[in-house]
PDB file of C-alpha atoms in Angstrom:
ATOM      1  CA  MET A   5     -42.879  23.820  -2.262  1.00 39.00           C
ATOM      2  CA  SER A   6     -40.036  24.733   0.050  1.00 45.00           C
ATOM      3  CA  ILE A   7     -37.202  22.242   0.386  1.00 49.00           C
ATOM      4  CA  THR A   8     -36.115  21.294   3.884  1.00 51.00           C
ATOM      5  CA  PRO A   9     -33.507  18.767   5.065  1.00 50.00           C
ATOM      6  CA  ARG A  10     -36.176  16.450   6.460  1.00 50.00           C
ATOM      7  CA  SER A  11     -37.809  16.163   3.027  1.00 61.00           C
ATOM      8  CA  ILE A  12     -34.612  14.774   1.503  1.00 76.00           C
ATOM      9  CA  PRO A  13     -33.618  11.134   2.154  1.00 83.00           C
ATOM     10  CA  VAL A  14     -30.303  10.191   3.721  1.00 86.00           C
ATOM     11  CA  LEU A  15     -28.283   8.002   1.365  1.00 90.00           C
ATOM     12  CA  HIS A  16     -26.333   5.041   2.743  1.00 87.00           C
ATOM     13  CA  GLY A  17     -23.888   3.363   0.390  1.00 87.00           C
ATOM     14  CA  ARG A  18     -21.269   0.655   0.414  1.00 82.00           C
ATOM     15  CA  ARG A  19     -18.378   0.564   2.878  1.00 75.00           C
ATOM     16  CA  ASN A  20     -20.165   2.644   5.498  1.00 76.00           C
ATOM     17  CA  THR A  21     -20.558   5.768   3.363  1.00 86.00           C
ATOM     18  CA  SER A  22     -23.446   8.201   3.673  1.00 89.00           C
ATOM     19  CA  LEU A  23     -24.647  11.386   2.006  1.00 91.00           C
ATOM     20  CA  GLN A  24     -26.965  13.797   3.769  1.00 90.00           C
ATOM     21  CA  PHE A  25     -28.399  17.281   3.196  1.00 89.00           C
ATOM     22  CA  GLU A  26     -28.057  19.655   6.137  1.00 82.00           C
ATOM     23  CA  GLY A  27     -29.756  22.859   5.071  1.00 75.00           C
ATOM     24  CA  GLU A  28     -26.834  24.817   3.656  1.00 82.00           C
ATOM     25  CA  ALA A  29     -24.503  21.953   2.828  1.00 88.00           C
ATOM     26  CA  VAL A  30     -24.235  18.325   1.808  1.00 91.00           C
ATOM     27  CA  ILE A  31     -22.364  16.061   4.221  1.00 90.00           C
ATOM     28  CA  LEU A  32     -20.430  13.089   2.857  1.00 91.00           C
ATOM     29  CA  ARG A  33     -19.151  10.602   5.424  1.00 86.00           C
ATOM     30  CA  ARG A  34     -16.675   8.049   4.178  1.00 80.00           C
ATOM     31  CA  GLY A  35     -14.463   5.852   6.351  1.00 70.00           C
ATOM     32  CA  ASP A  36     -12.759   7.968   8.985  1.00 66.00           C
ATOM     33  CA  GLU A  37     -13.521  11.368   7.468  1.00 74.00           C
ATOM     34  CA  GLU A  38     -16.452  13.711   6.944  1.00 81.00           C
ATOM     35  CA  ARG A  39     -16.621  16.172   4.037  1.00 86.00           C
ATOM     36  CA  HIS A  40     -18.699  19.334   4.444  1.00 88.00           C
ATOM     37  CA  ILE A  41     -19.746  20.534   0.968  1.00 91.00           C
ATOM     38  CA  PRO A  42     -21.591  23.898   0.947  1.00 90.00           C
ATOM     39  CA  LEU A  43     -24.315  24.388  -1.645  1.00 91.00           C
ATOM     40  CA  ALA A  44     -22.303  27.259  -3.112  1.00 90.00           C
ATOM     41  CA  ALA A  45     -19.586  24.739  -3.993  1.00 91.00           C
ATOM     42  CA  ILE A  46     -21.926  22.389  -5.878  1.00 93.00           C
ATOM     43  CA  ALA A  47     -22.571  22.674  -9.601  1.00 93.00           C
ATOM     44  CA  SER A  48     -25.036  19.789  -9.768  1.00 92.00           C
ATOM     45  CA  VAL A  49     -26.010  16.459  -8.251  1.00 94.00           C
ATOM     46  CA  ARG A  50     -26.520  13.545 -10.628  1.00 93.00           C
ATOM     47  CA  SER A  51     -28.271  10.243  -9.978  1.00 92.00           C
ATOM     48  CA  ASP A  52     -27.033   7.324 -12.073  1.00 90.00           C
ATOM     49  CA  GLY A  53     -28.853   4.141 -11.152  1.00 89.00           C
ATOM     50  CA  ARG A  54     -27.656   3.168  -7.688  1.00 90.00           C
ATOM     51  CA  ALA A  55     -24.933   5.823  -7.622  1.00 92.00           C
ATOM     52  CA  VAL A  56     -25.097   9.545  -6.867  1.00 94.00           C
ATOM     53  CA  GLU A  57     -22.454  12.084  -7.895  1.00 93.00           C
ATOM     54  CA  VAL A  58     -21.956  15.519  -6.359  1.00 93.00           C
ATOM     55  CA  ARG A  59     -20.163  17.591  -8.998  1.00 93.00           C
ATOM     56  CA  LEU A  60     -18.404  20.720  -7.735  1.00 93.00           C
ATOM     57  CA  THR A  61     -17.967  24.028  -9.501  1.00 91.00           C
ATOM     58  CA  ALA A  62     -14.608  24.553 -11.185  1.00 89.00           C
ATOM     59  CA  PRO A  63     -12.763  27.303 -13.052  1.00 88.00           C
ATOM     60  CA  TYR A  64     -13.303  27.389 -16.798  1.00 84.00           C
ATOM     61  CA  GLY A  65     -11.232  24.801 -18.582  1.00 83.00           C
ATOM     62  CA  SER A  66     -10.438  22.700 -15.505  1.00 84.00           C
ATOM     63  CA  LYS A  67     -11.899  19.343 -14.580  1.00 86.00           C
ATOM     64  CA  PRO A  68     -14.435  19.601 -11.729  1.00 86.00           C
ATOM     65  CA  ALA A  69     -14.057  17.463  -8.622  1.00 88.00           C
ATOM     66  CA  VAL A  70     -16.716  14.796  -8.177  1.00 92.00           C
ATOM     67  CA  HIS A  71     -17.769  13.095  -4.944  1.00 91.00           C
ATOM     68  CA  ARG A  72     -19.540   9.790  -5.543  1.00 91.00           C
ATOM     69  CA  ILE A  73     -21.516   7.398  -3.362  1.00 92.00           C
ATOM     70  CA  GLU A  74     -22.484   3.961  -4.677  1.00 91.00           C
ATOM     71  CA  ASP A  75     -24.889   1.136  -3.886  1.00 91.00           C
ATOM     72  CA  VAL A  76     -27.692   3.396  -2.654  1.00 89.00           C
ATOM     73  CA  SER A  77     -31.424   3.019  -3.138  1.00 87.00           C
ATOM     74  CA  GLU A  78     -32.176   4.031  -6.716  1.00 89.00           C
ATOM     75  CA  ALA A  79     -35.415   5.767  -5.749  1.00 89.00           C
ATOM     76  CA  ALA A  80     -33.787   7.573  -2.810  1.00 88.00           C
ATOM     77  CA  GLY A  81     -30.826   8.585  -4.974  1.00 90.00           C
ATOM     78  CA  ALA A  82     -33.078  10.115  -7.629  1.00 91.00           C
ATOM     79  CA  ALA A  83     -35.103  11.980  -4.979  1.00 90.00           C
ATOM     80  CA  PHE A  84     -31.914  13.229  -3.310  1.00 91.00           C
ATOM     81  CA  ALA A  85     -30.479  14.550  -6.592  1.00 92.00           C
ATOM     82  CA  GLU A  86     -33.739  16.217  -7.603  1.00 91.00           C
ATOM     83  CA  SER A  87     -34.179  17.880  -4.210  1.00 89.00           C
ATOM     84  CA  VAL A  88     -30.607  19.165  -3.866  1.00 91.00           C
ATOM     85  CA  ASN A  89     -30.616  20.458  -7.459  1.00 91.00           C
ATOM     86  CA  GLY A  90     -33.832  22.286  -6.572  1.00 88.00           C
ATOM     87  CA  ALA A  91     -32.133  23.807  -3.526  1.00 88.00           C
ATOM     88  CA  LEU A  92     -29.221  24.933  -5.702  1.00 89.00           C
ATOM     89  CA  ALA A  93     -31.610  27.187  -7.612  1.00 85.00           C
ATOM     90  CA  ASP A  94     -31.962  29.329  -4.469  1.00 83.00           C
ATOM     91  CA  VAL A  95     -28.189  29.791  -4.039  1.00 86.00           C
ATOM     92  CA  GLU A  96     -27.412  33.457  -4.729  1.00 81.00           C
ATOM     93  CA  SER A  97     -23.885  32.950  -6.053  1.00 80.00           C
ATOM     94  CA  SER A  98     -21.792  29.858  -6.638  1.00 82.00           C
ATOM     95  CA  ALA A  99     -18.087  29.692  -5.872  1.00 83.00           C
ATOM     96  CA  PRO A 100     -15.786  29.722  -8.909  1.00 86.00           C
ATOM     97  CA  ASP A 101     -13.863  26.773  -7.420  1.00 86.00           C
ATOM     98  CA  GLY A 102     -16.009  24.557  -5.235  1.00 87.00           C
ATOM     99  CA  SER A 103     -13.068  22.493  -3.975  1.00 84.00           C
ATOM    100  CA  ALA A 104     -11.812  25.503  -2.028  1.00 81.00           C
ATOM    101  CA  LEU A 105     -14.983  25.541   0.079  1.00 84.00           C
ATOM    102  CA  VAL A 106     -14.990  21.858   0.993  1.00 84.00           C
ATOM    103  CA  THR A 107     -13.791  21.155   4.523  1.00 80.00           C
ATOM    104  CA  VAL A 108     -12.726  17.765   5.840  1.00 74.00           C
ATOM    105  CA  ARG A 109     -13.078  16.608   9.431  1.00 68.00           C
ATOM    106  CA  GLY A 110     -11.442  13.439  10.655  1.00 58.00           C
ATOM    107  CA  LEU A 111     -13.575  10.931  12.527  1.00 54.00           C
ATOM    108  CA  GLU A 112     -10.787   9.897  14.836  1.00 51.00           C
ATOM    109  CA  ALA A 113     -12.303   6.838  16.486  1.00 51.00           C
ATOM    110  CA  GLY A 114     -12.665   4.875  13.263  1.00 54.00           C
ATOM    111  CA  GLY A 115      -9.258   6.015  12.034  1.00 58.00           C
ATOM    112  CA  ARG A 116      -7.475   4.872  15.192  1.00 66.00           C
ATOM    113  CA  LYS A 117      -9.088   1.459  14.998  1.00 71.00           C
ATOM    114  CA  ARG A 118      -8.075   0.981  11.367  1.00 74.00           C
ATOM    115  CA  ARG A 119      -4.490   1.997  12.148  1.00 76.00           C
ATOM    116  CA  ARG A 120      -4.341  -0.470  15.031  1.00 82.00           C
ATOM    117  CA  ILE A 121      -5.622  -3.259  12.783  1.00 85.00           C
ATOM    118  CA  ARG A 122      -3.004  -2.438  10.145  1.00 87.00           C
ATOM    119  CA  TYR A 123      -0.244  -2.401  12.761  1.00 89.00           C
ATOM    120  CA  GLY A 124      -1.503  -5.709  14.166  1.00 91.00           C
ATOM    121  CA  VAL A 125      -1.525  -7.377  10.746  1.00 92.00           C
ATOM    122  CA  GLY A 126       1.976  -6.021  10.079  1.00 93.00           C
ATOM    123  CA  ALA A 127       3.221  -7.361  13.405  1.00 94.00           C
ATOM    124  CA  LEU A 128       1.680 -10.773  12.629  1.00 94.00           C
ATOM    125  CA  ILE A 129       3.457 -10.916   9.253  1.00 94.00           C
ATOM    126  CA  LEU A 130       6.819 -10.047  10.870  1.00 95.00           C
ATOM    127  CA  LEU A 131       6.193 -12.714  13.515  1.00 94.00           C
ATOM    128  CA  LEU A 132       5.454 -15.346  10.858  1.00 94.00           C
ATOM    129  CA  ILE A 133       8.610 -14.429   8.950  1.00 94.00           C
ATOM    130  CA  ALA A 134      10.697 -14.722  12.119  1.00 93.00           C
ATOM    131  CA  GLU A 135       9.128 -18.068  13.018  1.00 92.00           C
ATOM    132  CA  THR A 136       9.679 -19.357   9.480  1.00 93.00           C
ATOM    133  CA  VAL A 137      13.379 -18.596   9.858  1.00 93.00           C
ATOM    134  CA  ILE A 138      13.436 -20.347  13.245  1.00 91.00           C
ATOM    135  CA  VAL A 139      11.791 -23.576  12.034  1.00 89.00           C
ATOM    136  CA  SER A 140      14.021 -23.618   8.946  1.00 90.00           C
ATOM    137  CA  VAL A 141      17.173 -23.239  11.064  1.00 89.00           C
ATOM    138  CA  ALA A 142      15.866 -25.952  13.412  1.00 86.00           C
ATOM    139  CA  GLY A 143      15.680 -28.353  10.461  1.00 85.00           C
ATOM    140  CA  ASP A 144      11.888 -28.455  10.087  1.00 86.00           C
ATOM    141  CA  PRO A 145      11.135 -26.157   7.121  1.00 88.00           C
ATOM    142  CA  GLU A 146       7.961 -28.127   6.397  1.00 89.00           C
ATOM    143  CA  LEU A 147       6.447 -26.526   9.506  1.00 88.00           C
ATOM    144  CA  SER A 148       6.354 -23.198   7.644  1.00 90.00           C
ATOM    145  CA  VAL A 149       3.272 -24.406   5.724  1.00 92.00           C
ATOM    146  CA  PRO A 150       1.011 -24.942   8.776  1.00 92.00           C
ATOM    147  CA  LEU A 151       2.653 -21.853  10.284  1.00 91.00           C
ATOM    148  CA  TRP A 152       1.443 -19.572   7.491  1.00 94.00           C
ATOM    149  CA  LEU A 153      -1.916 -21.342   7.226  1.00 94.00           C
ATOM    150  CA  GLY A 154      -2.387 -20.708  10.921  1.00 93.00           C
ATOM    151  CA  GLY A 155      -1.416 -17.079  10.406  1.00 93.00           C
ATOM    152  CA  LEU A 156      -4.078 -16.714   7.737  1.00 95.00           C
ATOM    153  CA  VAL A 157      -6.670 -18.140  10.127  1.00 95.00           C
ATOM    154  CA  VAL A 158      -5.540 -15.734  12.874  1.00 95.00           C
ATOM    155  CA  ALA A 159      -5.854 -12.772  10.499  1.00 94.00           C
ATOM    156  CA  GLY A 160      -9.164 -14.033   9.077  1.00 94.00           C
ATOM    157  CA  LEU A 161     -10.686 -14.228  12.558  1.00 94.00           C
ATOM    158  CA  GLY A 162      -8.762 -11.477  14.328  1.00 92.00           C
ATOM    159  CA  VAL A 163      -9.397  -8.629  11.889  1.00 91.00           C
ATOM    160  CA  PRO A 164     -13.229  -8.841  11.999  1.00 90.00           C
ATOM    161  CA  ALA A 165     -13.071  -9.414  15.773  1.00 89.00           C
ATOM    162  CA  ALA A 166     -11.120  -6.170  16.130  1.00 86.00           C
ATOM    163  CA  ARG A 167     -13.420  -4.309  13.758  1.00 82.00           C
ATOM    164  CA  TRP A 168     -16.493  -5.402  15.718  1.00 79.00           C
ATOM    165  CA  LEU A 169     -15.092  -4.245  19.050  1.00 79.00           C
ATOM    166  CA  PRO A 170     -17.464  -1.557  20.338  1.00 69.00           C
ATOM    167  CA  PHE A 171     -14.944   0.371  22.429  1.00 65.00           C
ATOM    168  CA  ASP A 172     -14.075   2.920  19.745  1.00 59.00           C
ATOM    169  CA  LYS A 173     -17.665   3.376  18.625  1.00 58.00           C
ATOM    170  CA  PRO A 174     -19.920   6.055  20.131  1.00 61.00           C
ATOM    171  CA  ASP A 175     -23.013   3.830  19.999  1.00 66.00           C
ATOM    172  CA  TRP A 176     -22.578   2.045  23.300  1.00 67.00           C
ATOM    173  CA  ARG A 177     -21.815   5.341  25.082  1.00 72.00           C
ATOM    174  CA  LEU A 178     -25.169   6.803  24.073  1.00 76.00           C
ATOM    175  CA  ARG A 179     -27.101   4.969  26.790  1.00 73.00           C
ATOM    176  CA  LYS A 180     -25.129   6.767  29.505  1.00 75.00           C
ATOM    177  CA  HIS A 181     -23.807   9.955  27.889  1.00 77.00           C
ATOM    178  CA  GLY A 182     -26.291  10.614  25.071  1.00 83.00           C
ATOM    179  CA  VAL A 183     -29.191  13.051  25.140  1.00 87.00           C
ATOM    180  CA  THR A 184     -32.641  11.487  24.777  1.00 88.00           C
ATOM    181  CA  VAL A 185     -35.481  13.494  23.230  1.00 89.00           C
ATOM    182  CA  VAL A 186     -38.930  12.703  21.883  1.00 91.00           C
ATOM    183  CA  ALA A 187     -39.210  12.922  18.097  1.00 90.00           C
ATOM    184  CA  GLN A 188     -42.562  13.666  16.447  1.00 90.00           C
ATOM    185  CA  TYR A 189     -43.769  11.881  13.343  1.00 90.00           C
ATOM    186  CA  GLN A 190     -43.856  14.160  10.283  1.00 85.00           C
ATOM    187  CA  GLY A 191     -45.074  11.772   7.620  1.00 85.00           C
ATOM    188  CA  PHE A 192     -44.033   9.392   4.862  1.00 83.00           C
ATOM    189  CA  ILE A 193     -41.551  11.392   2.777  1.00 72.00           C
ATOM    190  CA  ASP A 194     -39.557  10.092  -0.179  1.00 64.00           C
ATOM    191  CA  GLY A 195     -40.035   6.473   0.820  1.00 74.00           C
ATOM    192  CA  MET A 196     -39.097   6.947   4.490  1.00 78.00           C
ATOM    193  CA  HIS A 197     -41.010   7.597   7.699  1.00 86.00           C
ATOM    194  CA  VAL A 198     -39.561  10.870   8.997  1.00 85.00           C
ATOM    195  CA  TYR A 199     -39.433  12.149  12.580  1.00 88.00           C
ATOM    196  CA  ASP A 200     -38.290  15.590  13.763  1.00 86.00           C
ATOM    197  CA  TYR A 201     -36.321  16.176  16.962  1.00 88.00           C
ATOM    198  CA  THR A 202     -34.667  19.233  18.501  1.00 86.00           C
ATOM    199  CA  ASP A 203     -31.265  19.382  20.201  1.00 83.00           C
ATOM    200  CA  LEU A 204     -30.379  21.375  23.321  1.00 81.00           C
ATOM    201  CA  ASP A 205     -29.595  24.469  21.225  1.00 77.00           C
ATOM    202  CA  GLY A 206     -33.002  24.451  19.569  1.00 78.00           C
ATOM    203  CA  LYS A 207     -31.792  23.203  16.189  1.00 78.00           C
ATOM    204  CA  LYS A 208     -34.065  20.773  14.375  1.00 79.00           C
ATOM    205  CA  PHE A 209     -32.892  17.468  12.953  1.00 81.00           C
ATOM    206  CA  ALA A 210     -34.577  14.589  11.192  1.00 82.00           C
ATOM    207  CA  TYR A 211     -34.573  10.863  11.838  1.00 85.00           C
ATOM    208  CA  ALA A 212     -35.802   8.540   9.094  1.00 84.00           C
ATOM    209  CA  HIS A 213     -36.762   4.878   9.179  1.00 86.00           C
ATOM    210  CA  VAL A 214     -38.168   2.509   6.589  1.00 84.00           C
ATOM    211  CA  ALA A 215     -40.901   1.355   8.994  1.00 87.00           C
ATOM    212  CA  PHE A 216     -43.505   3.354  10.902  1.00 91.00           C
ATOM    213  CA  ARG A 217     -42.359   3.540  14.529  1.00 89.00           C
ATOM    214  CA  GLY A 218     -45.403   5.235  16.043  1.00 90.00           C
ATOM    215  CA  GLU A 219     -46.433   8.866  16.403  1.00 92.00           C
ATOM    216  CA  GLN A 220     -43.523   9.469  18.789  1.00 92.00           C
ATOM    217  CA  VAL A 221     -40.169   7.783  19.266  1.00 91.00           C
ATOM    218  CA  GLU A 222     -37.345   8.370  21.714  1.00 91.00           C
ATOM    219  CA  ILE A 223     -34.194   9.477  19.895  1.00 89.00           C
ATOM    220  CA  VAL A 224     -30.809   9.494  21.599  1.00 88.00           C
ATOM    221  CA  TYR A 225     -27.934  11.483  20.122  1.00 85.00           C
ATOM    222  CA  ASP A 226     -24.368  12.435  20.939  1.00 81.00           C
ATOM    223  CA  PRO A 227     -24.441  16.023  22.337  1.00 79.00           C
ATOM    224  CA  HIS A 228     -21.275  16.719  20.313  1.00 75.00           C
ATOM    225  CA  ASP A 229     -22.865  15.439  17.094  1.00 74.00           C
ATOM    226  CA  PRO A 230     -26.663  15.833  17.282  1.00 77.00           C
ATOM    227  CA  LEU A 231     -27.054  15.307  13.538  1.00 73.00           C
ATOM    228  CA  VAL A 232     -26.912  11.525  13.918  1.00 72.00           C
ATOM    229  CA  GLY A 233     -29.732  10.375  16.160  1.00 80.00           C
ATOM    230  CA  THR A 234     -30.632   6.757  16.920  1.00 84.00           C
ATOM    231  CA  GLU A 235     -33.730   5.225  18.442  1.00 87.00           C
ATOM    232  CA  ARG A 236     -32.933   4.449  22.036  1.00 85.00           C
ATOM    233  CA  THR A 237     -34.351   0.950  21.707  1.00 82.00           C
ATOM    234  CA  PHE A 238     -31.779   0.244  18.972  1.00 81.00           C
ATOM    235  CA  VAL A 239     -28.770   1.123  21.143  1.00 80.00           C
ATOM    236  CA  LEU A 240     -27.398  -2.183  22.425  1.00 77.00           C
ATOM    237  CA  PRO A 241     -25.398  -2.442  25.663  1.00 74.00           C
ATOM    238  CA  ARG A 242     -21.651  -2.791  25.295  1.00 72.00           C
ATOM    239  CA  GLY A 243     -21.757  -6.406  26.489  1.00 75.00           C
ATOM    240  CA  THR A 244     -24.195  -7.360  23.741  1.00 78.00           C
ATOM    241  CA  GLN A 245     -22.105  -5.590  21.094  1.00 74.00           C
ATOM    242  CA  LEU A 246     -19.067  -7.473  22.392  1.00 83.00           C
ATOM    243  CA  ILE A 247     -20.524 -10.932  21.621  1.00 88.00           C
ATOM    244  CA  PRO A 248     -19.538 -11.125  17.891  1.00 87.00           C
ATOM    245  CA  SER A 249     -16.007  -9.967  18.764  1.00 88.00           C
ATOM    246  CA  LEU A 250     -15.680 -12.754  21.321  1.00 90.00           C
ATOM    247  CA  LEU A 251     -17.061 -15.376  18.950  1.00 92.00           C
ATOM    248  CA  ALA A 252     -14.327 -14.578  16.426  1.00 92.00           C
ATOM    249  CA  GLY A 253     -11.636 -13.389  18.846  1.00 92.00           C
ATOM    250  CA  ILE A 254     -11.431 -16.442  21.118  1.00 94.00           C
ATOM    251  CA  PRO A 255     -10.668 -18.894  18.256  1.00 94.00           C
ATOM    252  CA  ALA A 256      -8.167 -16.353  16.871  1.00 94.00           C
ATOM    253  CA  VAL A 257      -6.315 -16.250  20.209  1.00 94.00           C
ATOM    254  CA  ILE A 258      -6.264 -20.069  20.439  1.00 95.00           C
ATOM    255  CA  MET A 259      -4.871 -20.341  16.917  1.00 94.00           C
ATOM    256  CA  LEU A 260      -2.274 -17.641  17.665  1.00 93.00           C
ATOM    257  CA  VAL A 261      -1.053 -19.642  20.670  1.00 94.00           C
ATOM    258  CA  LEU A 262      -0.680 -22.727  18.467  1.00 92.00           C
ATOM    259  CA  VAL A 263       1.268 -20.703  15.904  1.00 92.00           C
ATOM    260  CA  LEU A 264       3.596 -19.450  18.629  1.00 91.00           C
ATOM    261  CA  LEU A 265       4.161 -23.015  19.873  1.00 90.00           C
ATOM    262  CA  LEU A 266       5.241 -24.392  16.472  1.00 87.00           C
ATOM    263  CA  PRO A 267       8.788 -22.935  16.599  1.00 88.00           C
ATOM    264  CA  VAL A 268       9.111 -24.152  20.196  1.00 86.00           C
ATOM    265  CA  ALA A 269       8.155 -27.655  19.062  1.00 82.00           C
ATOM    266  CA  ALA A 270      10.731 -27.457  16.245  1.00 81.00           C
ATOM    267  CA  LEU A 271      13.527 -26.353  18.591  1.00 82.00           C
ATOM    268  CA  THR A 272      12.775 -28.933  21.290  1.00 82.00           C
ATOM    269  CA  GLY A 273      11.999 -31.748  18.913  1.00 66.00           C
TER     270      GLY A 273
END
């Protein structure tokens, strides 16, 4: 039986990681980067419970590089490893050093958001230090306790609010700028219901879902990244995606204002 990308499940692990087979390569997405691992660079793929390891080829005597994804479906992980190892049998020649063939592409949107959150947390810590000095000089050092407790609340609410903001995510743009196509049902494969769709260049891609969605579904994808397609009905408007950010962000702003007012109260009191 021939092995095609649509017959191999997409693995989704912890911390927004994914592993996917794309014909001639395995794609590992982790955080704000994407690793393109050609089959010629892979020595083997190993499934270990709910973890999958992609072991690269390496020169004799050196330790091979290993890319690992965790907290995946055990059944899907075993099927993924078996299928990719089967595809490796058709590779004419493997690279002596697989690491040299791996390319990394930054996923800038997620990276920018994480940097902004880190800068914001750093700025909050500097602000709390400065305010602690102010209240101590003003003769009210006991105010530093509620000051830092308030800072923890601001960070605890503000960080998830910032992470949930949809403005750096491509999802909400898909309704207006994405390409919508009709995907045809191909069958129940490796525990998933698989649909095929074709991009504007005629390349075929697969969309998988745990539930049967009908004989046809509308898939919308980013024209710059047609590999990741989403059912159009699942793409929420930006306003809807904004709700969880507001629910956490508004209390964070209120608490931040109170934190800023504490040194003022110490100086005027």
